[in-house]
Amino acid sequence: MTRFLSPIIAITIFVSFFRLGSVTLFDVDEAVFAEAAKEMVESGNWITPTYNGENRYDKPILFYWLIAASYKVFGINEFAARFPSAIASLLLVLLVFFFVRHFRGEKDAFYAAISLVLSIYFLAYSRAAVTDMAMTLFITISIFSFFLSLNKKRYYIYGFYLFSALACLTKGLVGIVFPFSIAVIYVLTAEGLSGIKKVFSLKGIILFMIVAAPWYIAEYIINGEDFIQQFFIKHHFKRYTGVISGHKGPVYYFIPVLIIGLFPWIAFLPAGIRNVFKEKDRLNSFAFIWLASIFIFFSLSTTKLPNYLLPAIPAASILIASGMTAQNKKWRQYSNLFMAIISVLIGIIFLISKRYLSKIGIPDTDWTLLITAIMTVIAILSFYSIFAKKELYGFISVLVVAFLFLFIAKGLPIANQYLQGTLYKYSLYAKERLHDDEKIITYRINNPSIVFYSEHKIINVRDKDELITFMKNSKHAIAITKTKDVEVLKKLGFNLLEKDEKYAIFERK
């Protein structure tokens, strides 16, 4: 074990596993994946995922299997739901480290791994019960395998197809689109049309079909046209060409996402991109095509979410490492100046947020001052590095670890209590009060955590007429809604039990 590997493993375990199950599941995505996997374990239906007792076609099967397997080992709880993502994150960091070390040496490998793991982007998705970290791992192995097949042994091409198939089973068509488009663009730029044949392998295609096709075929046989319409048309093509669930964003949406998500190491990305055009380095060129392809693809998409860019982050870490080891003194100075500016801006944001957080009812905001202090020190060190001959990456890394510790130990619990605390309490009340065959009414809200924690099905009602219809067929009911809709339920005979600034709970006997 090298001197760089031990700290990388220790830091990744801290970021991904420290207090992993200490907060309740966040709505919407975490809770719906956790509940669907729970229903899979309870029903024994391992083919078609269900949520709230209804078929769920948003994503393929593999990630549900991973969470369900984790439930079998650890029980049905928050830690188990998040465990597959945490393990995937550890494997991803190790993969990036060993891959970059193979081509560039330990120093670049260490910087690539550090810039990956010590970021808000990585922390958020390594600890979330969502598909993105597992999918990113599979896509990264696939893309690395292709690069190795060009530079080493041809048999690595089978890894390209195998892990593309696993990515396809994790999040759908992006598991095919990204690896193959990146591979094709790279060989076209590096070798011209003659290089295209290196992307394709008959045995590889057969391997892909053996791994990926059976579940898709089974789903079509079981659910027919409904599966095609929901999975492919709605959640793939319409998501790209139209707005799904209100997640619309401008074409520049992912620029601030990238800057904040990869802080502070994003400061070295411009220098790394410069090296692509100034140095004849195949790995840099490959990483740039990888990053640019995914960035452009999703920037042109109508529906946008921060997690969409996650499969490009390993490529960004390779370019950032190149920027951190750049020999050009002027560009190192630019990078440190960029880091200092971003640190100051983030420090100001947290300083201002202290007053805002207090106004919306969040107690204990002193931790924001600690983060402001950390940002100030990072800015000072960055300014110092502009004029010093020695880089201070080690000191900055320690400060980022402290920042992430505060984020995990203070920020996440406070955010969880603010966003989920009331719903968690109401869900436990419903669990205690309702009989097994009774359901919860959720009026004009979409919070899957209620299903998970109450252990009852919900009836999601969108208008007053639906609510009246339900009341005719049910004597005893519990309803949860936003506080602004309290009067609607009161007029229909529901008894208000409790409310806060966000949600209210009613009971009708």
XYZ file of C-alpha atoms in Angstrom:
509
model
C 0.000 0.000 0.000
C 1.486 3.336 -1.073
C 1.775 6.391 1.149
C -0.972 8.088 -0.876
C -3.486 5.248 -0.835
C -4.070 5.045 2.935
C -5.187 8.678 3.346
C -7.353 8.400 0.228
C -9.183 5.366 1.644
C -9.529 6.969 5.086
C -10.908 10.231 3.686
C -13.358 8.430 1.393
C -14.656 6.239 4.219
C -15.150 9.362 6.331
C -16.961 11.310 3.597
C -19.151 8.411 2.480
C -19.835 6.447 5.678
C -19.552 8.815 8.651
C -23.052 9.032 10.213
C -24.500 7.586 7.013
C -27.764 6.483 8.598
C -28.101 9.283 11.131
C -30.736 11.327 9.302
C -34.071 10.267 7.852
C -34.582 9.813 4.131
C -34.948 12.947 2.045
C -37.879 13.457 -0.277
C -38.394 12.841 -3.101
C -35.862 10.528 -4.722
C -34.193 8.938 -1.694
C -37.489 8.011 -0.100
C -39.056 6.609 -3.265
C -36.053 4.358 -4.039
C -35.916 3.154 -0.439
C -39.649 2.429 -0.377
C -39.633 0.673 -3.765
C -36.797 -1.607 -2.638
C -38.658 -2.249 0.614
C -41.779 -3.270 -1.319
C -39.602 -5.527 -3.475
C -38.316 -7.372 -0.402
C -41.775 -7.628 1.151
C -43.606 -8.723 -2.006
C -40.949 -11.002 -3.480
C -41.454 -9.337 -6.880
C -37.875 -8.927 -8.109
C -38.751 -7.970 -11.691
C -41.059 -4.946 -11.634
C -40.327 -2.231 -9.047
C -43.372 -0.838 -7.278
C -43.926 2.260 -5.198
C -47.060 2.690 -3.090
C -48.273 -0.599 -4.562
C -48.113 0.649 -8.172
C -45.591 -0.185 -10.892
C -42.705 2.272 -11.059
C -40.979 2.625 -14.423
C -38.703 5.604 -13.727
C -35.478 3.592 -13.554
C -34.274 0.060 -14.424
C -33.935 -2.729 -11.908
C -30.309 -2.969 -10.767
C -30.244 -0.249 -8.120
C -33.419 -1.592 -6.530
C -31.720 -4.983 -6.330
C -28.685 -3.417 -4.654
C -30.767 -1.678 -1.982
C -32.898 -4.793 -1.472
C -29.742 -6.884 -1.005
C -28.494 -4.306 1.497
C -31.800 -4.579 3.379
C -31.297 -8.334 3.587
C -27.937 -7.769 5.300
C -28.519 -4.669 7.454
C -32.295 -4.597 7.829
C -34.672 -2.015 6.398
C -33.241 1.308 7.521
C -31.568 4.479 6.265
C -28.024 3.105 6.463
C -28.943 0.087 4.353
C -30.724 2.231 1.758
C -27.638 4.437 1.342
C -25.025 1.689 1.624
C -24.875 0.808 -2.131
C -24.078 4.427 -3.011
C -21.436 4.658 -0.289
C -19.721 1.462 -1.466
C -19.907 2.630 -5.091
C -18.262 5.913 -4.101
C -15.360 4.133 -2.382
C -14.820 1.899 -5.412
C -15.000 4.914 -7.724
C -12.281 6.814 -5.858
C -10.012 3.750 -5.805
C -10.663 3.185 -9.498
C -9.721 6.759 -10.401
C -6.619 6.584 -8.209
C -5.262 3.355 -9.720
C -6.167 4.321 -13.271
C -4.461 7.720 -13.126
C -1.471 6.248 -11.291
C -1.048 3.728 -14.112
C -0.711 6.488 -16.709
C 0.610 9.473 -14.754
C 2.125 8.355 -11.469
C 1.143 8.638 -7.818
C 1.164 12.415 -7.498
C -1.403 12.966 -10.234
C -3.401 9.978 -8.966
C -3.528 11.451 -5.472
C -4.668 14.848 -6.744
C -7.326 13.282 -8.966
C -8.691 11.220 -6.076
C -8.579 14.129 -3.612
C -10.339 16.525 -5.991
C -13.012 13.878 -6.501
C -13.713 12.882 -2.902
C -13.240 16.266 -1.213
C -16.114 18.001 -2.954
C -19.737 18.802 -2.174
C -20.804 16.978 -5.342
C -19.199 13.732 -4.219
C -20.389 14.046 -0.629
C -24.009 14.616 -1.648
C -24.352 11.606 -3.942
C -22.075 9.188 -2.091
C -24.491 9.412 0.844
C -27.794 9.338 -1.053
C -30.052 6.376 -1.815
C -30.260 7.292 -5.505
C -28.904 5.683 -8.669
C -26.314 8.282 -9.614
C -23.190 7.104 -7.793
C -23.641 3.464 -8.844
C -24.329 4.533 -12.420
C -21.252 6.786 -12.398
C -19.113 3.884 -11.171
C -20.295 1.588 -13.975
C -19.903 4.249 -16.682
C -16.421 5.105 -15.407
C -15.288 1.462 -15.445
C -16.729 1.130 -18.945
C -14.926 4.225 -20.238
C -11.642 3.330 -18.519
C -11.882 -0.171 -20.005
C -12.220 1.272 -23.488
C -9.175 3.507 -23.006
C -7.173 0.528 -21.751
C -8.272 -1.513 -24.768
C -6.635 1.113 -26.986
C -3.442 1.374 -24.983
C -2.891 -2.122 -23.582
C -4.744 -5.371 -24.187
C -7.689 -5.651 -26.553
C -9.616 -7.870 -24.100
C -10.398 -4.772 -22.017
C -13.076 -4.037 -24.621
C -15.240 -6.664 -22.911
C -15.165 -4.573 -19.735
C -16.364 -1.653 -21.843
C -19.445 -3.604 -22.931
C -20.071 -5.365 -19.609
C -20.110 -2.235 -17.463
C -22.025 -0.284 -20.071
C -24.683 -2.997 -19.710
C -24.660 -2.597 -15.914
C -24.993 1.184 -16.302
C -27.904 0.545 -18.659
C -29.522 -1.623 -15.971
C -28.967 1.142 -13.423
C -30.233 4.258 -15.193
C -31.333 3.328 -18.670
C -30.138 4.481 -22.078
C -27.438 6.824 -20.760
C -25.531 3.635 -19.944
C -25.235 3.097 -23.690
C -25.207 6.671 -24.972
C -22.366 8.055 -22.856
C -19.722 5.305 -23.108
C -20.268 4.760 -26.834
C -20.506 8.429 -27.828
C -17.361 9.272 -25.841
C -15.488 6.317 -27.349
C -16.552 7.183 -30.907
C -15.715 10.885 -30.582
C -12.315 10.073 -29.113
C -11.233 7.615 -31.816
C -12.513 9.971 -34.515
C -10.397 12.835 -33.180
C -7.366 10.643 -32.464
C -7.350 8.271 -35.436
C -10.049 9.346 -37.877
C -12.668 7.072 -39.417
C -10.290 4.123 -39.406
C -10.437 4.068 -35.603
C -14.198 3.471 -35.411
C -13.729 -0.284 -35.708
C -11.919 -0.254 -32.345
C -15.165 0.683 -30.597
C -17.158 -2.293 -31.812
C -16.808 -5.955 -30.950
C -19.270 -8.697 -31.887
C -18.433 -10.648 -28.726
C -18.787 -7.442 -26.737
C -22.229 -6.760 -28.198
C -23.307 -10.316 -27.363
C -22.000 -9.860 -23.799
C -23.918 -6.580 -23.498
C -27.139 -8.228 -24.659
C -26.720 -11.212 -22.327
C -26.370 -8.882 -19.327
C -28.744 -6.015 -20.145
C -31.483 -7.439 -22.353
C -33.191 -10.086 -20.140
C -34.733 -7.613 -17.693
C -35.997 -5.299 -20.459
C -37.505 -8.257 -22.311
C -39.108 -9.574 -19.120
C -40.605 -6.165 -18.331
C -42.081 -5.884 -21.810
C -43.553 -9.380 -21.601
C -45.085 -8.655 -18.184
C -46.208 -5.045 -18.645
C -46.320 -4.538 -22.409
C -46.954 -1.120 -23.932
C -47.312 0.551 -20.534
C -43.632 -0.164 -19.837
C -42.564 1.237 -23.223
C -44.607 4.418 -22.823
C -43.554 5.133 -19.248
C -39.937 3.997 -19.248
C -38.701 4.955 -22.709
C -41.086 7.655 -23.922
C -41.787 9.578 -20.712
C -38.654 9.064 -18.621
C -36.117 9.125 -21.455
C -37.225 11.024 -24.540
C -39.715 13.438 -22.964
C -37.322 14.113 -20.084
C -34.724 15.284 -22.599
C -37.031 17.225 -24.937
C -39.530 18.515 -22.376
C -39.784 19.534 -18.733
C -40.489 16.741 -16.223
C -41.609 17.593 -12.652
C -40.794 21.276 -13.156
C -37.030 20.675 -13.393
C -36.249 23.260 -16.062
C -32.995 25.178 -16.330
C -31.159 27.596 -18.644
C -28.392 26.441 -20.978
C -25.742 27.654 -18.487
C -27.373 25.711 -15.608
C -24.442 23.333 -15.082
C -21.742 26.026 -14.884
C -22.612 27.131 -11.316
C -23.416 23.495 -10.467
C -19.886 22.518 -11.477
C -18.257 25.466 -9.690
C -20.049 24.854 -6.390
C -20.082 21.064 -6.660
C -16.324 20.735 -7.213
C -15.232 23.555 -4.915
C -12.397 24.329 -4.261
C -10.607 22.160 -6.824
C -12.666 23.498 -9.732
C -10.169 26.370 -9.735
C -7.651 24.070 -11.437
C -9.987 22.825 -14.167
C -9.232 25.693 -16.606
C -5.501 24.947 -16.297
C -6.193 21.271 -16.917
C -8.256 22.089 -20.009
C -5.455 24.354 -21.226
C -3.076 21.393 -20.973
C -5.329 19.445 -23.347
C -4.470 21.866 -26.130
C -0.875 22.633 -25.112
C 0.378 19.121 -24.385
C 0.053 15.934 -26.412
C -1.374 13.827 -23.609
C -3.892 11.179 -24.662
C -5.412 10.818 -21.199
C -6.088 14.558 -20.945
C -7.673 14.579 -24.401
C -9.808 11.577 -23.502
C -10.927 13.153 -20.210
C -11.781 16.424 -21.955
C -13.971 14.671 -24.555
C -15.630 12.733 -21.734
C -16.372 15.866 -19.701
C -17.413 18.000 -22.669
C -19.706 15.346 -24.161
C -21.778 14.926 -21.002
C -21.722 18.645 -20.179
C -22.979 19.653 -23.631
C -25.514 16.806 -23.817
C -27.271 17.805 -20.606
C -26.873 21.551 -21.166
C -29.010 21.100 -24.279
C -31.571 19.001 -22.384
C -34.778 20.777 -21.362
C -35.047 18.979 -18.012
C -32.028 19.667 -15.798
C -30.954 18.441 -12.360
C -27.556 18.690 -10.603
C -27.090 14.906 -10.506
C -27.151 14.647 -14.306
C -23.536 15.794 -14.505
C -22.161 13.274 -11.995
C -20.867 10.772 -14.652
C -18.562 13.534 -15.918
C -16.959 14.240 -12.534
C -14.243 11.523 -12.769
C -13.147 13.121 -16.054
C -13.100 16.531 -14.380
C -10.929 15.127 -11.571
C -8.358 13.883 -14.108
C -8.178 17.333 -15.707
C -8.057 19.041 -12.309
C -5.086 16.852 -11.324
C -3.374 17.905 -14.542
C -4.020 21.539 -13.645
C -2.692 21.071 -10.103
C 0.604 19.701 -11.433
C 0.876 22.197 -14.305
C 4.377 23.513 -14.909
C 3.180 26.894 -16.159
C 3.636 29.306 -13.249
C 1.195 31.878 -14.609
C -1.638 29.341 -14.847
C -0.968 28.090 -11.321
C -1.319 31.686 -10.164
C -4.576 32.058 -12.077
C -5.881 28.876 -10.460
C -5.021 30.012 -6.947
C -6.608 33.407 -7.593
C -9.766 31.674 -8.846
C -9.824 29.503 -5.708
C -9.426 32.545 -3.476
C -12.276 34.394 -5.193
C -14.647 31.419 -4.973
C -13.748 30.900 -1.298
C -14.510 34.528 -0.477
C -17.858 34.358 -2.284
C -18.889 31.131 -0.528
C -17.789 32.578 2.815
C -19.968 35.638 2.213
C -22.925 33.433 1.265
C -22.669 31.465 4.522
C -22.245 34.669 6.520
C -25.406 36.140 5.005
C -27.259 32.835 5.356
C -26.933 32.963 9.160
C -29.488 35.766 9.366
C -31.786 34.182 6.765
C -31.726 30.748 8.426
C -32.703 32.290 11.755
C -35.664 34.042 10.123
C -37.131 30.804 8.734
C -36.951 29.109 12.119
C -33.693 27.159 11.954
C -31.931 27.227 15.347
C -28.206 26.881 15.978
C -26.734 28.742 13.014
C -23.307 29.384 14.562
C -21.829 26.602 12.410
C -22.224 28.912 9.414
C -19.674 31.238 11.031
C -17.217 28.342 11.297
C -17.658 27.636 7.590
C -17.112 31.329 6.832
C -13.890 31.158 8.862
C -12.750 28.064 6.934
C -13.479 29.791 3.616
C -11.497 32.822 4.793
C -8.450 30.694 5.629
C -8.676 28.874 2.271
C -8.789 32.265 0.535
C -5.737 33.479 2.491
C -3.770 30.318 1.671
C -4.750 30.624 -1.984
C -3.606 34.249 -2.131
C -0.356 33.252 -0.434
C 0.192 30.485 -2.992
C 0.033 33.027 -5.807
C 3.340 34.479 -4.629
C 4.884 31.458 -2.907
C 6.874 28.790 -4.710
C 5.288 25.960 -2.749
C 1.673 24.873 -3.218
C -0.439 24.418 -0.097
C -2.766 21.672 -1.321
C -2.268 19.642 1.857
C -3.369 22.450 4.176
C -6.303 23.273 1.917
C -7.338 19.598 1.905
C -7.416 19.573 5.710
C -9.634 22.661 5.678
C -11.975 21.069 3.137
C -12.210 17.981 5.378
C -13.187 20.298 8.252
C -15.777 21.968 6.016
C -17.271 18.614 5.002
C -17.275 17.480 8.648
C -19.359 20.517 9.576
C -21.609 19.836 6.610
C -22.205 16.235 7.729
C -22.327 16.805 11.494
C -24.321 20.054 11.553
C -25.615 21.067 8.128
C -27.242 17.787 7.107
C -29.080 17.150 10.414
C -30.389 20.716 10.479
C -31.496 20.545 6.838
C -33.074 17.151 7.465
C -34.979 18.361 10.505
C -36.207 21.431 8.646
C -37.254 19.564 5.485
C -38.292 16.175 6.866
C -38.784 16.461 10.622
C -42.484 17.320 10.590
C -43.356 14.691 7.979
C -41.432 12.045 9.915
C -43.387 12.838 13.081
C -46.715 12.814 11.235
C -45.830 9.518 9.534
C -45.141 7.833 12.871
C -48.451 9.129 14.219
C -50.285 7.677 11.214
C -48.477 4.361 11.642
C -49.705 4.165 15.230
C -53.303 5.242 14.557
C -54.248 3.490 11.319
C -55.276 -0.126 10.825
C -53.394 -2.206 8.281
C -55.997 -1.725 5.529
C -56.381 2.045 6.015
C -54.569 4.615 3.910
C -53.228 8.119 4.360
C -54.530 11.011 2.290
C -51.851 13.354 1.009
C -53.482 16.485 -0.352
C -51.470 18.286 -3.053
C -48.089 17.076 -1.813
C -45.653 14.444 -3.071
C -43.596 13.059 -0.190
C -42.711 9.351 -0.504
C -41.107 9.392 2.947
C -44.652 9.254 4.357
C -45.145 5.837 2.751
C -41.779 4.557 4.007
C -42.139 5.643 7.632
C -45.884 5.196 8.124
C -45.815 1.740 6.516
C -49.159 2.566 4.917
C -50.208 3.258 1.364
C -51.176 6.812 0.501
C -53.896 8.251 -1.689
C -52.456 11.270 -3.448
C -55.336 13.713 -3.905
C -54.887 16.730 -6.160
C -58.270 18.504 -5.889
C -61.284 18.932 -3.618
C -63.604 16.689 -5.667
C -61.241 13.725 -5.332
C -61.123 14.334 -1.603
C -64.918 14.354 -1.309
C -65.137 11.099 -3.273
C -62.657 9.415 -0.952
C -64.503 10.616 2.150
C -67.719 8.920 0.996
C -65.973 5.545 1.033
C -63.928 5.889 4.202
C -64.909 6.671 7.778
C -61.527 6.895 9.476
C -58.729 8.749 7.698
C -55.571 10.700 8.354
C -54.629 13.483 5.963
C -51.373 15.388 5.547
C -51.105 18.572 3.524
C -49.272 21.871 3.292
C -50.232 24.437 5.892
C -51.541 26.804 3.229
C -54.292 24.252 2.404
C -55.513 23.818 5.991
C -58.838 25.580 5.430
C -59.787 23.263 2.555
C -59.671 20.190 4.792
C -61.304 21.959 7.733
C -64.342 22.821 5.608
C -64.677 19.166 4.627
C -64.921 18.017 8.227
C -61.333 17.043 8.998
C -60.102 17.706 12.521
C -56.802 19.604 12.621
C -54.383 17.855 14.981
C -51.240 19.893 14.479
C -49.551 22.244 12.047
C -46.320 24.160 11.642
C -45.086 26.631 9.032
C -44.915 23.925 6.325
C -47.257 20.981 6.967
C -50.449 20.076 8.794
C -51.975 16.757 9.880
C -55.701 16.001 10.194
C -57.757 13.077 11.409
C -61.335 12.199 10.543
C -63.155 9.563 12.578
